Short mmCIF file of C-alpha atoms and ligand atoms in Angstrom, two decimals:
data_model
loop_
_atom_site.label_atom_id
_atom_site.label_comp_id
_atom_site.label_asym_id
_atom_site.label_seq_id
_atom_site.Cartn_x
_atom_site.Cartn_y
_atom_site.Cartn_z
CA MET A 1 110.03 140.34 72.56
CA ARG A 2 113.51 137.79 73.02
CA LYS A 3 115.87 140.84 73.40
CA ILE A 4 117.37 141.40 76.32
CA THR A 5 117.24 145.08 76.64
CA VAL A 6 118.66 146.85 79.48
CA ARG A 7 117.16 150.84 78.81
CA ALA A 8 119.41 152.23 81.82
CA THR A 9 122.64 150.25 80.35
CA ALA A 10 121.21 151.19 76.30
CA ILE A 11 121.05 154.91 77.64
CA THR A 12 124.41 154.64 79.00
CA ALA A 13 125.94 153.01 75.87
CA VAL A 14 124.05 155.73 73.52
CA ALA A 15 125.54 158.33 75.61
CA ALA A 16 128.44 156.43 75.55
CA VAL A 17 129.30 156.56 71.35
CA ALA A 18 128.71 160.49 71.43
CA LEU A 19 131.66 161.00 73.99
CA MET A 20 133.48 158.43 72.12
CA ALA A 21 132.14 160.72 69.01
CA LEU A 22 132.60 163.92 70.59
CA SER A 23 136.54 163.19 71.70
CA GLY A 24 137.41 161.75 67.89
CA CYS A 25 137.32 157.78 69.14
CA SER A 26 135.54 155.28 66.95
CA THR A 27 133.47 153.23 68.13
CA ARG A 28 133.98 149.18 66.60
CA ASP A 29 131.65 148.70 63.84
CA PRO A 30 130.70 145.01 65.18
CA ASP A 31 130.22 143.59 61.57
CA SER A 32 133.31 144.73 60.52
CA ALA A 33 135.24 143.56 63.22
CA ALA A 34 134.11 140.09 62.61
CA GLY A 35 133.89 140.23 59.00
CA GLY A 36 137.42 141.68 58.88
CA THR A 37 138.67 139.04 61.27
CA ALA A 38 137.42 136.40 59.59
CA GLU A 39 138.69 137.36 56.42
CA ALA A 40 142.07 137.27 57.37
CA GLY A 41 141.89 134.14 58.27
CA PHE A 42 143.81 131.60 60.58
CA PRO A 43 146.44 128.89 60.77
CA ALA A 44 144.39 125.76 61.02
CA ASP A 45 146.11 124.29 64.11
CA SER A 46 145.54 127.29 66.37
CA VAL A 47 144.47 127.23 69.26
CA VAL A 48 140.53 127.71 70.30
CA GLY A 49 139.72 127.77 73.74
CA VAL A 50 135.99 127.15 75.43
CA ALA A 51 135.70 128.92 79.31
CA LEU A 52 132.70 126.87 80.04
CA PRO A 53 130.74 127.63 83.26
CA SER A 54 130.27 125.71 85.77
CA LYS A 55 129.06 122.37 85.80
CA THR A 56 125.21 123.24 87.23
CA SER A 57 123.55 121.20 84.79
CA GLU A 58 124.41 118.13 82.90
CA ASN A 59 124.43 119.48 79.18
CA TRP A 60 128.20 121.74 80.88
CA VAL A 61 129.32 118.26 81.36
CA LEU A 62 129.19 116.89 78.16
CA ALA A 63 129.84 119.94 76.73
CA GLY A 64 133.27 120.01 77.66
CA GLY A 65 133.91 116.41 76.39
CA LEU A 66 132.84 116.85 73.18
CA PHE A 67 134.56 120.60 72.72
CA GLU A 68 137.39 118.73 73.22
CA ASP A 69 137.16 115.99 70.82
CA GLY A 70 135.03 118.50 67.70
CA LEU A 71 138.09 120.92 68.26
CA SER A 72 140.88 118.51 68.53
CA GLU A 73 139.22 116.35 65.44
CA ALA A 74 139.09 119.79 63.41
CA GLY A 75 142.94 119.97 64.01
CA PHE A 76 142.56 122.59 66.62
CA GLU A 77 144.39 123.17 70.03
CA ALA A 78 141.60 122.97 72.04
CA ASP A 79 141.83 124.72 75.53
CA VAL A 80 138.79 123.72 77.68
CA GLN A 81 138.13 125.60 80.96
CA TYR A 82 135.60 125.04 83.49
CA ALA A 83 134.93 127.73 86.29
CA GLY A 84 134.93 125.90 89.77
CA ALA A 85 132.41 125.41 92.08
CA SER A 86 133.17 128.51 94.29
CA THR A 87 134.54 132.59 92.80
CA THR A 88 133.48 130.85 90.00
CA VAL A 89 132.99 134.21 87.76
CA LYS A 90 136.32 135.35 89.46
CA ASP A 91 138.06 131.90 88.26
CA GLN A 92 136.09 132.35 84.85
CA GLN A 93 137.80 136.03 84.10
CA ASP A 94 141.29 134.48 84.54
CA GLN A 95 140.64 131.74 82.66
CA ILE A 96 139.59 133.37 79.71
CA SER A 97 142.63 135.92 80.24
CA ALA A 98 144.75 133.31 80.54
CA MET A 99 143.18 131.66 76.89
CA VAL A 100 143.89 135.62 75.54
CA THR A 101 148.04 135.56 76.40
CA ASN A 102 148.53 131.59 75.21
CA GLY A 103 147.09 133.58 71.66
CA ALA A 104 144.08 131.86 71.02
CA LYS A 105 142.40 133.17 67.95
CA VAL A 106 138.74 131.79 68.85
CA ILE A 107 137.56 131.96 71.78
CA ILE A 108 134.07 130.71 73.08
CA ILE A 109 132.20 131.41 75.88
CA GLY A 110 129.36 129.82 78.40
CA ALA A 111 129.28 132.91 80.81
CA GLN A 112 129.37 131.97 84.58
CA ASP A 113 127.89 135.93 84.72
CA GLY A 114 127.17 137.54 81.32
CA GLY A 115 127.58 140.90 82.52
CA GLN A 116 130.71 140.96 83.96
CA LEU A 117 133.19 139.68 81.41
CA GLY A 118 133.65 143.18 79.70
CA THR A 119 137.18 143.86 80.35
CA GLN A 120 138.36 139.96 79.14
CA VAL A 121 136.20 140.16 76.05
CA LYS A 122 137.95 143.60 75.19
CA ASP A 123 141.22 142.28 76.06
CA ALA A 124 140.81 139.33 73.39
CA HIS A 125 139.51 141.82 70.95
CA ASP A 126 142.52 143.81 71.23
CA ALA A 127 144.58 140.79 70.79
CA GLY A 128 142.99 140.33 67.26
CA ALA A 129 140.54 137.11 68.72
CA ILE A 130 137.38 136.63 67.88
CA VAL A 131 134.62 136.30 70.81
CA ILE A 132 132.08 133.71 70.62
CA ALA A 133 129.11 133.67 73.10
CA TYR A 134 128.04 129.85 73.79
CA ASP A 135 125.07 128.95 75.22
CA ARG A 136 124.66 132.09 77.32
CA LEU A 137 124.93 135.80 75.73
CA ILE A 138 127.61 138.11 77.67
CA LEU A 139 125.83 141.42 77.87
CA ASN A 140 126.62 144.71 77.82
CA THR A 141 130.28 144.54 75.98
CA ASP A 142 130.66 145.01 71.85
CA ASN A 143 132.99 142.87 72.04
CA VAL A 144 130.93 139.71 71.21
CA ASP A 145 131.40 138.74 67.78
CA TYR A 146 128.56 135.50 67.70
CA TYR A 147 125.61 133.65 69.76
CA VAL A 148 125.90 130.05 69.60
CA ALA A 149 122.20 128.93 71.78
CA PHE A 150 119.33 127.00 71.45
CA ASP A 151 116.34 129.79 70.97
CA ASN A 152 116.19 130.67 74.46
CA PHE A 153 112.91 132.24 74.54
CA ASN A 154 111.26 129.51 72.86
CA VAL A 155 112.17 127.09 75.22
CA GLY A 156 110.08 129.50 77.78
CA GLU A 157 107.33 129.70 75.41
CA LEU A 158 107.58 125.10 75.29
CA GLN A 159 107.57 125.44 78.76
CA GLY A 160 104.70 127.33 79.98
CA GLN A 161 102.50 125.98 77.25
CA ALA A 162 103.96 122.26 78.78
CA LEU A 163 102.59 123.37 81.68
CA LEU A 164 98.88 124.17 80.48
CA ASP A 165 98.69 121.18 78.43
CA GLY A 166 99.83 118.80 81.55
CA LEU A 167 97.09 120.83 83.93
CA ALA A 168 94.47 119.89 81.69
CA ALA A 169 95.51 116.98 81.42
CA VAL A 170 94.84 116.43 84.80
CA ARG A 171 91.80 117.75 85.00
CA PRO A 172 90.02 119.74 82.12
CA GLU A 173 88.93 123.54 83.58
CA GLY A 174 90.92 125.65 85.77
CA PRO A 175 91.76 127.68 88.04
CA TYR A 176 94.41 125.67 88.98
CA ASN A 177 97.16 126.53 91.73
CA ILE A 178 100.74 127.01 90.12
CA GLU A 179 103.68 128.03 91.33
CA LEU A 180 106.87 129.75 89.39
CA PHE A 181 110.62 129.39 89.33
CA SER A 182 112.95 131.25 87.09
CA GLY A 183 117.12 130.76 87.47
CA ASN A 184 120.59 131.83 88.12
CA SER A 185 119.76 135.92 87.73
CA ALA A 186 123.89 136.51 86.64
CA ASP A 187 122.57 134.33 83.71
CA ALA A 188 121.46 136.12 80.57
CA ASN A 189 118.96 133.25 79.34
CA ALA A 190 117.59 133.53 82.83
CA PRO A 191 115.44 136.17 82.21
CA VAL A 192 114.64 134.85 78.87
CA PHE A 193 113.04 131.49 79.77
CA PHE A 194 110.98 133.33 82.36
CA ASN A 195 110.06 136.00 79.75
CA GLY A 196 109.33 133.83 77.38
CA ALA A 197 107.22 131.26 79.57
CA MET A 198 105.36 134.47 80.80
CA SER A 199 104.40 135.34 77.91
CA VAL A 200 101.92 132.31 77.98
CA LEU A 201 101.17 132.09 81.04
CA GLN A 202 100.37 135.75 82.51
CA PRO A 203 97.12 135.76 79.77
CA LYS A 204 95.84 133.26 82.43
CA ILE A 205 96.84 134.54 85.06
CA ASP A 206 95.34 137.56 84.59
CA ASP A 207 92.38 135.98 83.21
CA GLY A 208 91.28 133.48 86.63
CA THR A 209 92.40 130.31 85.43
CA LEU A 210 95.65 130.47 86.70
CA VAL A 211 96.44 131.22 90.02
CA VAL A 212 100.26 132.27 91.77
CA ALA A 213 99.07 131.69 95.64
CA SER A 214 102.11 132.36 97.00
CA GLY A 215 102.09 136.19 94.95
CA GLN A 216 105.29 136.01 93.71
CA THR A 217 105.30 136.33 90.24
CA ASP A 218 108.21 138.77 90.11
CA ILE A 219 111.33 137.24 88.65
CA LYS A 220 113.07 138.50 91.60
CA GLN A 221 111.41 136.57 94.39
CA THR A 222 111.03 133.22 91.27
CA ALA A 223 114.80 133.66 90.99
CA THR A 224 117.07 130.26 92.08
CA ALA A 225 120.30 131.73 93.31
CA ASP A 226 123.20 129.86 91.11
CA TRP A 227 121.45 126.94 89.80
CA LYS A 228 121.04 125.58 92.70
CA ALA A 229 118.86 122.35 93.81
CA GLU A 230 119.29 123.37 97.16
CA ASN A 231 118.12 126.83 97.30
CA ALA A 232 114.92 125.42 94.77
CA GLN A 233 114.49 122.44 96.95
CA SER A 234 114.47 125.49 100.44
CA ARG A 235 112.34 127.60 98.32
CA MET A 236 109.39 125.50 97.34
CA ASP A 237 109.81 123.72 101.58
CA SER A 238 108.70 127.45 102.20
CA LEU A 239 106.40 128.09 99.98
CA LEU A 240 104.66 124.57 100.95
CA THR A 241 104.62 126.20 104.20
CA SER A 242 103.25 129.54 104.04
CA THR A 243 100.76 128.49 101.23
CA TYR A 244 99.70 125.19 100.88
CA GLY A 245 98.19 123.60 104.31
CA ASP A 246 95.52 123.14 103.59
CA GLN A 247 95.18 123.77 99.43
CA GLU A 248 96.72 121.82 97.13
CA ILE A 249 99.05 123.04 94.43
CA ASP A 250 98.54 121.29 90.78
CA GLY A 251 101.49 122.95 89.41
CA VAL A 252 105.66 124.35 88.47
CA LEU A 253 107.22 126.24 86.53
CA SER A 254 110.64 125.34 86.68
CA PRO A 255 113.44 126.50 84.18
CA ASN A 256 115.06 123.02 84.27
CA ASP A 257 115.78 119.15 85.30
CA MET A 258 117.90 119.95 88.53
CA LEU A 259 115.18 122.33 89.73
CA ALA A 260 112.55 120.16 89.13
CA ARG A 261 113.57 117.26 90.37
CA ALA A 262 114.40 119.35 94.10
CA ILE A 263 111.00 120.73 93.86
CA ILE A 264 109.80 118.02 93.30
CA THR A 265 111.68 115.76 96.22
CA SER A 266 109.95 118.91 98.15
CA VAL A 267 106.93 118.13 97.10
CA LYS A 268 107.25 114.59 98.15
CA ALA A 269 108.75 115.26 101.55
CA ALA A 270 105.64 116.81 102.50
CA GLY A 271 103.88 114.50 101.50
CA LYS A 272 101.92 116.12 98.64
CA PRO A 273 100.76 115.16 95.00
CA ILE A 274 102.94 115.78 92.46
CA PRO A 275 102.04 118.33 90.72
CA VAL A 276 103.12 118.95 86.78
CA VAL A 277 106.52 119.86 86.79
CA THR A 278 108.41 122.06 83.26
CA GLY A 279 111.38 120.81 82.84
CA GLN A 280 114.82 121.55 80.70
CA ASP A 281 117.58 120.30 79.31
CA SER A 282 116.80 116.32 79.47
CA GLU A 283 118.83 115.08 82.47
CA VAL A 284 118.94 110.92 82.93
CA GLU A 285 117.36 111.70 85.96
CA SER A 286 114.82 113.70 85.06
CA VAL A 287 114.01 111.49 81.99
CA LYS A 288 113.61 108.32 83.61
CA SER A 289 111.13 110.51 86.76
CA ILE A 290 109.10 111.38 83.48
CA MET A 291 109.14 108.16 81.94
CA ALA A 292 108.07 107.24 85.83
CA GLY A 293 104.96 109.84 85.71
CA GLU A 294 106.78 112.39 87.96
CA GLN A 295 108.25 115.19 86.18
CA TYR A 296 105.57 116.20 83.08
CA SER A 297 107.95 117.51 80.79
CA THR A 298 111.20 118.42 80.11
CA ILE A 299 113.15 120.15 76.88
CA ASN A 300 114.85 118.15 73.96
CA LYS A 301 118.56 120.58 73.91
CA ASP A 302 121.42 118.33 72.04
CA THR A 303 124.21 119.01 72.95
CA ARG A 304 126.50 117.14 70.00
CA LEU A 305 124.19 120.29 67.59
CA LEU A 306 124.65 123.05 70.01
CA VAL A 307 128.62 121.88 69.92
CA ALA A 308 129.33 121.39 66.43
CA GLN A 309 127.24 124.27 65.36
CA ALA A 310 130.37 125.93 67.92
CA ILE A 311 133.29 124.25 65.81
CA ASP A 312 131.59 124.83 62.25
CA MET A 313 131.84 128.68 63.23
CA VAL A 314 135.52 128.09 64.19
CA LYS A 315 136.01 126.36 60.74
CA ALA A 316 134.61 129.12 58.48
CA LEU A 317 136.33 131.49 60.63
CA GLN A 318 139.47 129.48 60.25
CA VAL A 319 139.52 129.72 56.59
CA GLY A 320 138.52 133.24 56.16
CA ASP A 321 134.77 132.76 55.63
CA THR A 322 131.79 134.42 58.23
CA PRO A 323 129.85 131.92 59.95
CA GLU A 324 126.22 131.35 59.17
CA THR A 325 123.71 133.12 60.85
CA ASN A 326 120.60 132.81 61.50
CA ASP A 327 118.45 135.48 63.81
CA ASP A 328 119.53 139.16 64.60
CA SER A 329 116.65 139.38 67.73
CA TYR A 330 119.20 139.45 70.45
CA ASP A 331 120.84 142.94 71.76
CA ASN A 332 123.28 142.22 74.63
CA GLY A 333 122.13 145.92 75.44
CA ASN A 334 125.16 146.86 73.36
CA LYS A 335 124.84 145.43 69.80
CA ILE A 336 122.53 143.37 68.45
CA VAL A 337 124.74 140.22 67.95
CA PRO A 338 124.47 137.83 64.96
CA ALA A 339 123.38 134.50 66.37
CA TYR A 340 122.05 131.21 65.27
CA LEU A 341 120.08 129.77 66.75
CA ILE A 342 118.65 126.10 66.83
CA PRO A 343 115.22 125.19 67.76
CA PRO A 344 114.37 123.24 70.65
CA VAL A 345 112.11 120.02 71.15
CA ILE A 346 109.15 120.11 74.63
CA VAL A 347 109.22 116.50 75.41
CA THR A 348 106.86 114.70 77.81
CA LYS A 349 106.26 111.09 78.58
CA ALA A 350 103.95 111.02 74.86
CA ASN A 351 106.76 111.59 72.91
CA ALA A 352 110.51 110.54 74.85
CA ALA A 353 110.88 107.05 72.06
CA GLU A 354 110.20 109.60 69.37
CA ALA A 355 112.17 112.64 70.81
CA TYR A 356 115.63 110.48 71.67
CA ALA A 357 115.72 108.16 69.01
CA ASN A 358 119.31 108.93 67.82
CA ASP A 359 120.38 109.28 70.89
CA PRO A 360 122.28 106.38 72.00
CA LYS A 361 122.08 107.75 76.03
CA LEU A 362 118.70 108.54 76.50
CA ALA A 363 116.79 106.41 73.71
CA PRO A 364 117.02 102.84 76.04
CA LEU A 365 115.64 104.56 79.10
CA THR A 366 112.18 105.60 77.28
CA GLU A 367 111.59 101.49 76.16
C1 LIG B 401 121.17 126.67 80.75
C2 LIG B 401 120.19 125.51 80.97
C3 LIG B 401 121.34 125.03 82.12
C4 LIG B 401 121.11 126.49 82.82
C5 LIG B 401 122.44 125.82 83.94
C6 LIG B 401 121.03 127.58 81.65
O1 LIG B 401 121.92 128.95 80.92
O2 LIG B 401 120.62 127.25 78.70
O3 LIG B 401 119.98 124.13 79.63
O4 LIG B 401 119.62 124.27 82.93
O5 LIG B 401 121.93 126.89 82.53
O6 LIG B 401 123.02 125.17 83.72
#
């Protein structure tokens, strides 16, 4: 269900394997590749590269500092890079290539564009480095060894359920008018979030409880280029003009907090009541908005836990152990990537204090 299967790619991959077999080449066995490298281990002061995408949400900003500190404390030489604000894909490709050249033993990647790193991760593997996909899966390549993330499909399910709960709290009976937003199409997470949410919402659309009044239910129509707030805001502006001149909008599925706030800004500017709007990331401004009764929900994906999990993987690899994984459902189009998934937590005003109790930055906002 949550697998990212690209049928055409899978068929191409099968054909490629067949061709390689015919030509006498062998494919890399993912398990023995990862395990083989792991068994060898590597020096405790090795370079570990961390290639993060552009800073489209607070979690990425937090992750960089946590990786610097955590990897250095563990004795590694951390090389943390962000893709810039423009030419982001090429930025990240170049950064990963430089990490390979610098002899990084592990390269942790939060992909800017999950489908465009094939060459760089192959070079990394050829140089003997281990590749860990962080938060976002790297697609259509054999050259990714592990994946560490929150359970993205479950994030979507929780968002879909929060939208239903929020609507029911406002008015016990439907039909409810809603609109759907999804993330950047180059981010492998975007369809997983959307599919998770739609697994909850589609039956309610089918039975008439929910009405997507614009008719825009396809992920291509709902996508938000580059995860940019301004793009979500202008789409919301257009939807309000085209569809909500003489009716109210009751709810909006928003894939993250940045876009949720942009959607709320748009609705306010149109002078309409704020609908039930979902989110993700527990960004400071969104937690404030939830406590003020504007944004309805967010998701707590504690970046501290995710970075710690990735660093645990590096430590295991360094001593030659195989890192712990707990999931084998993420298919990147070429292979199942062994994953360690952390459960996400839904947060509304009702449970915010409890959810952020051990987060010194967010807890004070819930008092
Ligand atoms: C992350 C989300 C984030 C989004 C935009 C996704 O890949 O999983 O947490 O909101 O990127 O930065």
